[in-house]
Protein backbone atom coordinates (compact mmCIF):
# COMPACT_ATOMS: atom_id res chain seq x y z
CA MET A 1 23.82 122.12 185.15
CA MET A 2 23.75 125.50 186.85
CA ARG A 3 25.33 128.42 185.11
CA LYS A 4 28.95 128.99 186.08
CA ILE A 5 29.41 132.59 187.27
CA TRP A 6 33.10 132.54 188.10
CA MET A 7 36.19 131.66 186.17
CA ILE A 8 37.57 128.14 186.56
CA LEU A 9 41.31 128.42 187.02
CA LEU A 10 42.03 124.70 186.88
CA SER A 11 40.28 122.32 184.54
CA SER A 12 39.29 118.87 185.76
CA LEU A 13 41.17 117.62 182.70
CA PHE A 14 44.69 118.71 181.88
CA LEU A 15 47.65 117.78 179.76
CA GLN A 16 50.37 115.45 180.95
CA GLY A 17 53.85 115.95 179.53
CA CYS A 18 54.86 118.07 176.56
CA PHE A 19 52.74 117.86 173.44
CA PHE A 20 53.90 120.69 171.30
CA GLN A 21 57.61 120.23 170.85
CA ASP A 22 59.12 122.29 168.05
CA GLN A 23 60.39 119.59 165.73
CA ASN A 24 61.55 120.26 162.17
CA SER A 25 60.61 123.94 162.43
CA THR A 26 57.07 123.12 163.58
CA ILE A 27 55.26 126.23 164.81
CA HIS A 28 53.14 126.17 167.97
CA HIS A 29 50.18 128.56 168.09
CA GLU A 30 48.07 129.06 171.21
CA ASP A 31 45.05 131.29 171.79
CA THR A 32 42.99 131.56 174.99
CA ARG A 33 39.67 133.35 175.34
CA PHE A 34 36.88 133.57 177.90
CA MET A 35 33.65 132.11 176.51
CA MET A 36 30.61 130.35 177.94
CA ASP A 37 31.75 131.42 181.41
CA THR A 38 34.98 129.47 181.19
CA ILE A 39 38.49 129.60 179.79
CA VAL A 40 38.76 128.15 176.28
CA THR A 41 42.17 127.35 174.82
CA ILE A 42 42.97 126.19 171.30
CA GLU A 43 46.51 124.98 170.66
CA THR A 44 47.73 124.00 167.23
CA THR A 45 50.98 123.07 165.51
CA GLY A 46 51.87 123.44 161.85
CA LYS A 47 54.17 125.11 159.36
CA SER A 48 52.54 128.52 159.00
CA GLU A 49 51.78 130.92 161.85
CA ASP A 50 49.35 132.87 159.66
CA THR A 51 47.44 129.72 158.72
CA LEU A 52 47.25 128.50 162.31
CA LYS A 53 46.03 131.90 163.50
CA SER A 54 43.40 132.16 160.76
CA THR A 55 42.12 128.64 161.41
CA THR A 56 42.02 129.24 165.16
CA ASP A 57 40.11 132.50 164.71
CA LYS A 58 37.48 130.70 162.63
CA ALA A 59 37.16 127.97 165.26
CA PHE A 60 36.67 130.57 167.97
CA ALA A 61 34.07 132.35 165.81
CA ALA A 62 32.08 129.11 165.63
CA PHE A 63 32.46 128.67 169.38
CA GLN A 64 31.17 132.19 170.03
CA GLU A 65 28.22 131.71 167.68
CA ILE A 66 27.16 128.63 169.64
CA ALA A 67 27.75 130.41 172.94
CA ASP A 68 25.36 133.17 171.87
CA GLU A 69 22.71 130.82 170.51
CA THR A 70 22.66 128.66 173.66
CA ASP A 71 22.86 131.41 176.30
CA SER A 72 19.74 131.30 178.46
CA TYR A 73 20.80 134.26 180.60
CA ALA A 74 21.23 137.11 178.10
CA PRO A 75 19.62 138.11 174.77
CA HIS A 76 21.67 137.80 171.57
CA GLY A 77 19.05 137.52 168.83
CA PRO A 78 15.41 136.64 168.11
CA LYS A 79 16.15 132.97 167.41
CA ASP A 80 18.49 132.28 170.32
CA LEU A 81 17.71 130.39 173.51
CA TYR A 82 16.99 133.43 175.67
CA ALA A 83 14.33 134.60 173.21
CA ILE A 84 12.85 131.10 172.88
CA ASN A 85 12.56 130.77 176.67
CA GLU A 86 10.97 134.21 176.93
CA LYS A 87 8.22 133.12 174.52
CA ALA A 88 7.41 129.80 176.20
CA GLY A 89 3.71 129.04 175.88
CA THR A 90 3.11 131.38 172.95
CA GLY A 91 3.37 128.88 170.09
CA PRO A 92 6.09 127.92 167.57
CA GLN A 93 9.20 130.10 167.50
CA LYS A 94 11.93 130.22 164.89
CA ALA A 95 15.08 128.77 166.42
CA ALA A 96 18.78 129.14 165.62
CA PRO A 97 20.29 126.14 163.79
CA HIS A 98 22.70 125.05 166.52
CA LEU A 99 19.91 125.23 169.08
CA LEU A 100 17.76 122.95 166.94
CA ALA A 101 20.64 120.54 166.37
CA ILE A 102 21.42 120.18 170.07
CA LEU A 103 17.82 119.59 171.09
CA LYS A 104 17.22 117.17 168.22
CA SER A 105 20.29 115.11 169.19
CA ALA A 106 19.34 115.04 172.86
CA ALA A 107 15.73 114.12 172.09
CA SER A 108 16.85 111.17 169.96
CA HIS A 109 18.88 109.64 172.78
CA PRO A 110 17.36 106.47 174.30
CA HIS A 111 18.26 107.52 177.85
CA GLN A 112 16.14 110.51 178.82
CA GLU A 113 17.34 110.74 182.43
CA LEU A 114 19.24 113.88 181.45
CA SER A 115 16.74 116.75 181.31
CA LEU A 116 17.41 119.94 179.35
CA THR A 117 14.28 121.64 180.71
CA LEU A 118 15.51 122.09 184.28
CA GLY A 119 15.65 125.86 183.89
CA PRO A 120 12.98 126.60 186.56
CA VAL A 121 14.82 124.41 189.09
CA ILE A 122 18.23 125.78 188.18
CA LYS A 123 16.98 129.34 188.70
CA ILE A 124 15.96 128.51 192.26
CA TRP A 125 19.39 127.04 193.00
CA ASN A 126 21.17 130.03 191.42
CA ASP A 127 19.15 132.44 193.58
CA ASN A 128 19.85 130.44 196.73
CA ARG A 129 23.55 130.09 195.94
CA GLU A 130 23.93 133.86 195.79
CA LYS A 131 22.24 134.16 199.22
CA LYS A 132 24.05 131.08 200.62
CA THR A 133 20.71 129.50 201.50
CA VAL A 134 19.02 126.20 200.69
CA PRO A 135 15.67 126.06 198.86
CA SER A 136 12.70 124.38 200.46
CA ARG A 137 11.47 120.99 199.32
CA ALA A 138 8.19 122.64 198.31
CA GLU A 139 9.97 125.18 196.08
CA ILE A 140 11.85 122.48 194.23
CA ALA A 141 8.77 120.26 193.93
CA ASP A 142 6.76 123.11 192.41
CA ALA A 143 9.53 123.93 189.93
CA LEU A 144 9.83 120.28 188.92
CA THR A 145 6.24 120.29 187.69
CA LEU A 146 7.44 122.62 184.92
CA THR A 147 10.03 120.07 183.75
CA LYS A 148 7.98 116.88 183.50
CA GLY A 149 6.48 115.34 180.40
CA SER A 150 6.97 116.47 176.83
CA ARG A 151 7.86 120.13 177.27
CA VAL A 152 9.41 120.91 173.89
CA ARG A 153 8.21 120.24 170.35
CA ILE A 154 10.80 120.36 167.57
CA ASP A 155 9.66 120.99 163.99
CA GLU A 156 12.59 120.57 161.62
CA THR A 157 10.48 121.40 158.58
CA THR A 158 9.69 124.90 159.83
CA GLY A 159 12.81 125.25 161.98
CA THR A 160 10.77 126.03 165.07
CA LEU A 161 10.58 125.13 168.73
CA THR A 162 7.38 125.15 170.75
CA LEU A 163 7.70 125.31 174.53
CA MET A 164 4.88 124.53 176.92
CA PRO A 165 3.96 127.34 179.33
CA GLY A 166 6.55 127.76 182.08
CA THR A 167 9.19 125.68 180.28
CA GLN A 168 12.76 126.97 180.45
CA ILE A 169 15.51 125.18 178.53
CA ASP A 170 19.00 125.12 180.03
CA LEU A 171 21.81 123.64 177.93
CA GLY A 172 24.59 123.90 180.51
CA ALA A 173 25.01 120.11 180.47
CA VAL A 174 25.77 119.87 176.75
CA ALA A 175 26.40 123.23 175.05
CA LYS A 176 30.10 123.42 175.84
CA GLY A 177 30.77 119.95 174.50
CA TYR A 178 28.77 120.77 171.37
CA ALA A 179 30.82 123.96 170.88
CA VAL A 180 34.10 122.06 171.28
CA GLU A 181 33.01 119.51 168.67
CA GLU A 182 31.90 122.19 166.21
CA ALA A 183 35.17 124.09 166.71
CA ALA A 184 37.05 120.86 165.97
CA LYS A 185 35.04 120.46 162.75
CA VAL A 186 36.10 123.95 161.69
CA LEU A 187 39.76 123.12 162.32
CA GLN A 188 39.45 119.93 160.29
CA LYS A 189 37.66 121.71 157.44
CA GLU A 190 40.21 124.53 157.27
CA GLY A 191 43.24 122.26 157.67
CA GLY A 192 46.77 123.62 157.75
CA PHE A 193 47.62 122.10 161.15
CA GLN A 194 49.44 118.98 162.27
CA THR A 195 48.03 118.67 165.78
CA ALA A 196 45.30 120.52 167.64
CA LEU A 197 43.87 120.52 171.13
CA ILE A 198 40.69 122.30 172.18
CA ASN A 199 40.23 122.66 175.93
CA ALA A 200 37.09 124.20 177.41
CA GLY A 201 37.05 121.95 180.45
CA ASN A 202 36.01 119.38 177.86
CA ILE A 203 38.87 118.30 175.62
CA LYS A 204 39.17 117.27 171.96
CA VAL A 205 42.51 116.21 170.44
CA LEU A 206 43.26 116.10 166.72
CA GLY A 207 46.27 114.89 164.75
CA GLU A 208 49.20 112.67 165.61
CA LYS A 209 51.86 114.16 167.86
CA PRO A 210 55.37 114.60 166.40
CA ASP A 211 56.74 111.87 168.69
CA HIS A 212 53.94 109.50 167.56
CA LYS A 213 52.98 108.84 171.16
CA PRO A 214 49.38 108.92 172.44
CA TRP A 215 47.90 112.10 173.85
CA ARG A 216 48.09 111.95 177.65
CA ILE A 217 45.30 113.61 179.63
CA GLY A 218 45.26 113.80 183.42
CA ILE A 219 42.02 113.54 185.40
CA GLN A 220 41.96 115.81 188.44
CA ASP A 221 41.60 114.30 191.89
CA PRO A 222 38.34 115.74 193.32
CA LYS A 223 39.94 116.07 196.76
CA ASP A 224 43.18 117.73 195.62
CA PRO A 225 43.50 119.93 192.51
CA GLU A 226 47.27 119.38 192.55
CA LYS A 227 46.88 115.62 192.10
CA VAL A 228 45.38 113.32 189.51
CA LEU A 229 43.17 110.27 189.78
CA GLY A 230 45.10 108.91 186.85
CA THR A 231 46.22 109.53 183.30
CA LEU A 232 44.53 108.57 180.04
CA SER A 233 46.55 107.77 176.91
CA VAL A 234 44.29 108.32 173.92
CA PRO A 235 44.55 108.42 170.11
CA PRO A 236 43.82 111.44 167.86
CA GLY A 237 40.14 112.27 167.49
CA THR A 238 39.33 111.48 171.11
CA ALA A 239 37.01 113.65 173.21
CA ILE A 240 37.07 113.64 177.01
CA ALA A 241 34.72 115.33 179.49
CA THR A 242 34.48 115.27 183.28
CA SER A 243 31.56 116.13 185.56
CA GLY A 244 32.31 116.54 189.26
CA ASP A 245 30.80 117.71 192.52
CA TYR A 246 33.94 119.73 193.28
CA GLN A 247 33.84 122.11 190.32
CA ARG A 248 30.94 124.44 191.13
CA TYR A 249 29.32 124.38 194.53
CA TYR A 250 28.54 126.28 197.70
CA GLU A 251 28.23 125.16 201.31
CA VAL A 252 25.59 125.76 203.97
CA SER A 253 26.09 124.37 207.50
CA GLY A 254 28.89 122.14 206.26
CA VAL A 255 26.84 120.58 203.46
CA ARG A 256 28.05 120.95 199.88
CA TYR A 257 25.43 121.82 197.24
CA HIS A 258 26.94 121.30 193.81
CA HIS A 259 25.62 122.18 190.36
CA ILE A 260 24.75 118.75 188.90
CA LEU A 261 21.09 118.16 189.65
CA ASN A 262 19.17 114.90 189.61
CA PRO A 263 16.31 115.62 187.18
CA GLN A 264 13.98 113.36 189.19
CA THR A 265 14.46 115.11 192.53
CA GLY A 266 15.70 118.58 191.58
CA TRP A 267 18.49 118.25 194.17
CA PRO A 268 22.24 117.76 193.72
CA SER A 269 22.99 114.17 192.73
CA ARG A 270 24.65 112.12 195.47
CA ASN A 271 26.08 109.14 193.60
CA ALA A 272 29.51 110.26 192.41
CA HIS A 273 32.39 112.63 193.08
CA SER A 274 33.62 112.56 189.50
CA VAL A 275 32.74 110.95 186.17
CA THR A 276 35.02 111.16 183.15
CA VAL A 277 33.80 109.99 179.76
CA VAL A 278 36.00 109.04 176.80
CA THR A 279 34.44 108.86 173.33
CA GLN A 280 34.77 110.39 169.85
CA SER A 281 32.33 113.31 170.04
CA ALA A 282 32.85 116.16 172.50
CA PHE A 283 29.10 116.73 172.51
CA TRP A 284 28.35 113.17 173.61
CA ALA A 285 31.27 113.17 176.06
CA ASP A 286 29.68 116.20 177.75
CA PHE A 287 26.20 114.66 177.58
CA TYR A 288 27.25 111.31 179.02
CA SER A 289 29.48 112.72 181.75
CA THR A 290 26.42 114.46 183.22
CA LEU A 291 24.02 111.60 182.54
CA LEU A 292 26.30 109.00 184.17
CA PHE A 293 27.00 111.29 187.12
CA VAL A 294 23.36 111.14 188.21
CA MET A 295 23.30 107.34 187.88
CA THR A 296 24.52 104.76 190.39
CA PRO A 297 27.94 103.21 189.68
CA LYS A 298 26.30 99.92 188.75
CA ASP A 299 23.77 101.44 186.36
CA ALA A 300 26.41 103.73 184.83
CA MET A 301 28.78 100.84 184.21
CA THR A 302 26.02 98.74 182.65
CA LEU A 303 25.19 101.53 180.23
CA VAL A 304 28.84 102.08 179.29
CA GLU A 305 29.72 98.41 178.84
CA ASN A 306 26.77 98.05 176.49
CA ASN A 307 28.03 100.92 174.33
CA PRO A 308 31.26 100.04 172.46
CA SER A 309 31.99 103.69 171.62
CA LEU A 310 31.88 104.82 175.26
CA GLU A 311 34.39 104.50 178.11
CA MET A 312 34.31 105.84 181.67
CA VAL A 313 36.24 106.51 184.87
CA TYR A 314 33.70 106.85 187.70
CA GLN A 315 34.69 107.78 191.26
CA ASP A 316 31.92 107.05 193.75
CA LEU A 317 31.31 108.78 197.07
CA ASP A 318 33.58 106.31 198.85
CA GLY A 319 36.44 107.23 196.52
CA THR A 320 36.35 103.90 194.70
CA LEU A 321 37.18 104.03 191.00
CA HIS A 322 34.98 102.16 188.54
CA ILE A 323 36.84 101.86 185.24
CA SER A 324 35.23 100.51 182.08
CA SER A 325 36.85 97.54 180.39
CA GLY A 326 37.90 99.48 177.29
CA LEU A 327 40.23 101.66 179.38
CA LYS A 328 42.20 98.73 180.77
CA ASP A 329 45.25 99.61 178.69
CA LEU A 330 44.63 103.36 178.42
CA PHE A 331 44.21 104.48 182.05
CA VAL A 332 47.04 104.51 184.59
CA GLN A 333 45.88 105.27 188.10
CA GLY A 334 47.62 107.95 190.15
CA GLN A 335 50.10 109.21 187.55
């Protein structure tokens, strides 16, 4: 949940095989931009290059709007997250619509183990990462006091957020997935495409491929970026997100300190190497991939098996894969 400050060259999720064959004069349009500190690619197929480009531009515009509203590190407007954080403790503040929507959705979730108010703790880790040092237990403990309890009040009637003094919201665990889902909604609203894939590390696939085969998505092996843990075969409308301890980290004295923090301790979670979530919403795929990462394999599997819309591939610290029952026919290990 720390901010990513370098470009990821390889996503933890990637395509397997060829998806965008030119069949019956089908046009393939691809656009890649750098947003939310990562590479975002939108690929579409259809009959009109102009239509595909126009639709893609509108999807990217939505993505950028969300990126600005949820950026806690730079100012973009008086209702965006940076401004809201700056005014913590000063009463209700008008908030941007996407910001309100994300916080409302997260607050309604029955599992509150995923904290979006870890900003004070994340800042300490960011500062130490740049110096290649490790924070003290006392530093983290003090920062955690600013994350406990009800720290944010949402008022939908007035469109405001009220933050308790010292509260700092960080949406790194969910904002990218939310942006992918909203970009997908724009594509669907505009139409004019046959297939579409949005890849921002989190993936959303739309439309049936020309060969009528499932979309095939590879899950990166945490120990070797050139290999995969396995391949998922999924239908149109599927969203997939992976959280891993190998994506953003630094080392001190041979110990790896990665970016996914346990909200209870303020320290990097030590339960999993990688958790991939398969569901319908890119927002919830992002949310759950982080939530399940900080849970034990047993607790994570219990949560997933009790949710019929959720599937998971969980690699624990021993390298063992825990695969939810709904992926029995969709996941092929090691291909």
